[in-house]
């Protein structure tokens, strides 16, 4: 029999990757609004440490004095060993959001452009695959588990978008930005119960349909 009683030592978030698709509409030569869909994958490194107690039972024969003299009887001996156990694991979180943004062009040349972009991410769904599961009613243990829960949250972001025209309809762009999480993700039974702010660089291609 093994008993493991542990506590969370540390967590850290790895650099993440996201994929987005969006549609934009010009309100004027300077102003554009947009709406899209984004998938974001987060990896969380977890370190857990605690005391592990192992109890092993074995059957031995013991010599005792019986009614007719010395005799052997079966007896059970318990051997208890204790030690410290460290567990390292990686949790994967899949977050789906709807970006809503506004874009203001303050430099608009024939072959390139520069714009300020700001808006919000509406987090519509979250799911995860975790190697360590935390339940408020149980001890923290290393149990492979999978779970999911829909949740709604809100992030805001701002950045600068540099565009380089490739022909009349295609544009290559790069968008460094900051994203601020306005609340904890609160995914059920997960360790990711924190506010996460992100700095990132988006690169991609836009196509003008008319």
Short mmCIF file of C-alpha atoms in Angstrom, two decimals:
data_model
loop_
_atom_site.label_atom_id
_atom_site.label_comp_id
_atom_site.label_asym_id
_atom_site.label_seq_id
_atom_site.Cartn_x
_atom_site.Cartn_y
_atom_site.Cartn_z
CA UNK A 1 0.00 0.00 0.00
CA UNK A 2 1.30 3.44 -0.95
CA UNK A 3 0.18 6.84 0.41
CA UNK A 4 1.37 10.06 -1.24
CA UNK A 5 0.68 13.42 0.43
CA UNK A 6 2.02 16.35 -1.56
CA UNK A 7 1.79 20.06 -2.26
CA UNK A 8 2.22 22.16 -5.38
CA UNK A 9 5.75 23.61 -5.46
CA UNK A 10 5.76 25.66 -8.65
CA UNK A 11 4.04 26.26 -12.00
CA UNK A 12 5.21 28.05 -15.14
CA UNK A 13 3.74 28.71 -18.59
CA UNK A 14 5.77 27.87 -21.71
CA UNK A 15 5.74 30.07 -24.85
CA UNK A 16 2.41 29.38 -26.54
CA UNK A 17 1.16 29.09 -30.11
CA UNK A 18 -2.13 30.39 -31.54
CA UNK A 19 -3.96 30.25 -34.87
CA UNK A 20 -6.44 32.95 -35.92
CA UNK A 21 -8.75 33.79 -38.79
CA UNK A 22 -10.60 37.09 -39.06
CA UNK A 23 -12.65 39.29 -41.35
CA UNK A 24 -12.17 43.08 -41.52
CA UNK A 25 -14.34 45.85 -42.89
CA UNK A 26 -13.21 49.37 -43.73
CA UNK A 27 -15.28 52.14 -42.17
CA UNK A 28 -13.09 54.83 -43.73
CA UNK A 29 -9.62 55.20 -45.20
CA UNK A 30 -8.19 55.32 -41.68
CA UNK A 31 -10.53 53.10 -39.67
CA UNK A 32 -11.18 49.33 -39.89
CA UNK A 33 -13.13 46.96 -37.64
CA UNK A 34 -12.77 43.20 -37.45
CA UNK A 35 -14.10 39.95 -35.98
CA UNK A 36 -12.51 36.51 -35.91
CA UNK A 37 -11.84 33.20 -34.19
CA UNK A 38 -8.66 32.13 -32.37
CA UNK A 39 -7.35 28.83 -31.03
CA UNK A 40 -4.64 29.11 -28.33
CA UNK A 41 -2.57 26.25 -26.89
CA UNK A 42 -0.94 26.78 -23.48
CA UNK A 43 1.56 24.42 -21.86
CA UNK A 44 1.98 24.57 -18.08
CA UNK A 45 4.96 22.98 -16.30
CA UNK A 46 4.13 21.69 -12.82
CA UNK A 47 6.37 20.55 -9.96
CA UNK A 48 4.86 18.65 -7.03
CA UNK A 49 6.76 17.44 -3.97
CA UNK A 50 5.68 15.46 -0.93
CA UNK A 51 6.12 12.51 1.38
CA UNK A 52 5.41 9.00 0.14
CA UNK A 53 4.78 6.18 2.60
CA UNK A 54 4.93 2.57 1.40
CA UNK A 55 3.68 -0.29 3.56
CA UNK A 56 4.49 -3.90 2.62
CA UNK A 57 3.00 -6.92 4.36
CA UNK A 58 4.65 -10.36 4.49
CA UNK A 59 3.71 -13.64 6.13
CA UNK A 60 6.27 -15.23 8.46
CA UNK A 61 6.25 -18.18 10.84
CA UNK A 62 6.71 -17.41 14.52
CA UNK A 63 7.73 -19.93 17.23
CA UNK A 64 5.42 -19.82 20.25
CA UNK A 65 4.72 -22.03 23.26
CA UNK A 66 1.54 -23.97 22.66
CA UNK A 67 -0.53 -26.26 24.86
CA UNK A 68 1.49 -29.27 23.75
CA UNK A 69 4.84 -27.49 23.51
CA UNK A 70 6.63 -25.17 21.05
CA UNK A 71 4.85 -24.72 17.72
CA UNK A 72 5.05 -22.55 14.57
CA UNK A 73 2.19 -20.21 13.73
CA UNK A 74 1.70 -17.83 10.81
CA UNK A 75 2.08 -14.14 11.53
CA UNK A 76 1.99 -10.94 9.42
CA UNK A 77 4.83 -8.41 9.51
CA UNK A 78 4.40 -4.86 8.20
CA UNK A 79 7.41 -3.04 6.75
CA UNK A 80 7.02 0.74 6.43
CA UNK A 81 9.34 2.92 4.33
CA UNK A 82 9.11 6.68 3.93
CA UNK A 83 10.74 9.04 1.44
CA UNK A 84 10.38 12.26 -0.52
CA UNK A 85 8.95 12.11 -4.03
CA UNK A 86 9.11 14.84 -6.67
CA UNK A 87 6.78 14.85 -9.68
CA UNK A 88 7.21 16.95 -12.83
CA UNK A 89 4.39 17.13 -15.36
CA UNK A 90 3.04 19.22 -18.23
CA UNK A 91 -0.61 20.25 -18.59
CA UNK A 92 -2.07 21.27 -21.96
CA UNK A 93 -4.82 23.89 -22.19
CA UNK A 94 -6.87 24.58 -25.33
CA UNK A 95 -8.57 27.98 -25.35
CA UNK A 96 -11.02 29.24 -27.98
CA UNK A 97 -11.72 32.97 -28.30
CA UNK A 98 -13.49 35.49 -30.52
CA UNK A 99 -11.27 38.55 -31.17
CA UNK A 100 -13.16 41.81 -31.73
CA UNK A 101 -10.91 44.71 -32.71
CA UNK A 102 -10.59 48.16 -34.26
CA UNK A 103 -7.65 49.25 -36.40
CA UNK A 104 -6.50 52.82 -37.08
CA UNK A 105 -4.07 53.49 -39.96
CA UNK A 106 -1.80 56.41 -39.18
CA UNK A 107 0.63 55.61 -42.02
CA UNK A 108 -0.82 54.39 -45.33
CA UNK A 109 1.61 54.12 -48.25
CA UNK A 110 1.25 52.36 -51.61
CA UNK A 111 3.43 49.40 -50.64
CA UNK A 112 3.28 49.40 -46.84
CA UNK A 113 1.21 50.58 -43.89
CA UNK A 114 1.40 51.03 -40.13
CA UNK A 115 -1.63 50.90 -37.84
CA UNK A 116 -2.60 50.79 -34.17
CA UNK A 117 -4.83 47.86 -33.22
CA UNK A 118 -6.86 47.35 -30.06
CA UNK A 119 -9.79 45.30 -28.89
CA UNK A 120 -10.81 42.28 -26.84
CA UNK A 121 -10.79 38.49 -26.86
CA UNK A 122 -14.04 36.88 -25.73
CA UNK A 123 -13.03 33.47 -24.37
CA UNK A 124 -15.89 31.14 -25.27
CA UNK A 125 -14.54 27.67 -24.49
CA UNK A 126 -11.64 25.98 -22.66
CA UNK A 127 -10.52 22.38 -22.40
CA UNK A 128 -7.43 20.64 -21.08
CA UNK A 129 -5.49 17.40 -20.86
CA UNK A 130 -3.76 17.16 -17.51
CA UNK A 131 -1.23 14.78 -16.02
CA UNK A 132 -1.87 15.96 -12.47
CA UNK A 133 -5.42 16.42 -11.29
CA UNK A 134 -6.37 18.58 -8.30
CA UNK A 135 -9.70 18.04 -6.60
CA UNK A 136 -10.68 20.15 -3.59
CA UNK A 137 -12.08 17.06 -1.86
CA UNK A 138 -9.01 14.88 -2.34
CA UNK A 139 -5.26 14.91 -1.88
CA UNK A 140 -3.00 16.19 -4.64
CA UNK A 141 -1.80 13.06 -6.43
CA UNK A 142 -0.21 12.09 -9.71
CA UNK A 143 -3.23 10.73 -11.58
CA UNK A 144 -3.53 10.79 -15.40
CA UNK A 145 -6.85 12.45 -16.18
CA UNK A 146 -8.77 14.25 -18.89
CA UNK A 147 -11.55 16.76 -18.47
CA UNK A 148 -13.17 19.77 -20.08
CA UNK A 149 -15.40 22.65 -19.18
CA UNK A 150 -16.90 25.51 -21.15
CA UNK A 151 -16.13 28.92 -19.72
CA UNK A 152 -16.50 32.54 -20.78
CA UNK A 153 -13.91 35.22 -20.01
CA UNK A 154 -12.52 38.44 -21.36
CA UNK A 155 -9.06 39.67 -22.38
CA UNK A 156 -8.07 43.03 -23.84
CA UNK A 157 -5.17 43.63 -26.22
CA UNK A 158 -3.31 46.38 -28.05
CA UNK A 159 -0.53 46.41 -30.63
CA UNK A 160 1.04 47.83 -33.78
CA UNK A 161 0.37 46.26 -37.19
CA UNK A 162 2.91 46.59 -39.97
CA UNK A 163 1.65 45.62 -43.44
CA UNK A 164 3.59 45.01 -46.65
CA UNK A 165 1.59 44.84 -49.90
CA UNK A 166 2.20 41.99 -52.35
CA UNK A 167 0.22 42.96 -55.42
CA UNK A 168 -3.20 44.62 -55.27
CA UNK A 169 -5.03 42.14 -53.04
CA UNK A 170 -2.46 40.34 -50.86
CA UNK A 171 -0.74 41.84 -47.84
CA UNK A 172 1.83 40.33 -45.49
CA UNK A 173 1.58 41.63 -41.92
CA UNK A 174 3.33 41.45 -38.54
CA UNK A 175 1.58 42.46 -35.32
CA UNK A 176 3.47 42.67 -32.00
CA UNK A 177 0.94 43.06 -29.18
CA UNK A 178 0.18 42.76 -25.47
CA UNK A 179 -2.78 40.80 -24.12
CA UNK A 180 -4.13 41.34 -20.60
CA UNK A 181 -6.28 38.72 -18.91
CA UNK A 182 -9.06 40.43 -16.91
CA UNK A 183 -9.83 37.38 -14.76
CA UNK A 184 -8.69 33.88 -13.85
CA UNK A 185 -9.46 31.07 -16.28
CA UNK A 186 -11.01 28.93 -13.51
CA UNK A 187 -11.01 25.64 -15.42
CA UNK A 188 -12.61 22.97 -13.24
CA UNK A 189 -10.20 20.65 -11.35
CA UNK A 190 -7.18 22.17 -13.11
CA UNK A 191 -4.09 23.86 -11.73
CA UNK A 192 -4.43 26.82 -14.11
CA UNK A 193 -6.35 29.12 -11.79
CA UNK A 194 -4.48 32.35 -12.35
CA UNK A 195 -4.35 35.56 -14.33
CA UNK A 196 -2.07 35.29 -17.38
CA UNK A 197 -0.84 38.30 -19.35
CA UNK A 198 0.83 37.60 -22.69
CA UNK A 199 3.20 39.38 -25.05
CA UNK A 200 3.21 38.00 -28.58
CA UNK A 201 3.95 38.46 -32.26
CA UNK A 202 1.34 37.60 -34.88
CA UNK A 203 2.34 37.11 -38.50
CA UNK A 204 0.11 36.26 -41.41
CA UNK A 205 -1.39 37.12 -44.78
CA UNK A 206 -4.54 39.10 -45.54
CA UNK A 207 -6.50 38.96 -48.78
CA UNK A 208 -8.76 41.73 -50.06
CA UNK A 209 -11.96 40.26 -51.49
CA UNK A 210 -13.12 43.35 -53.41
#
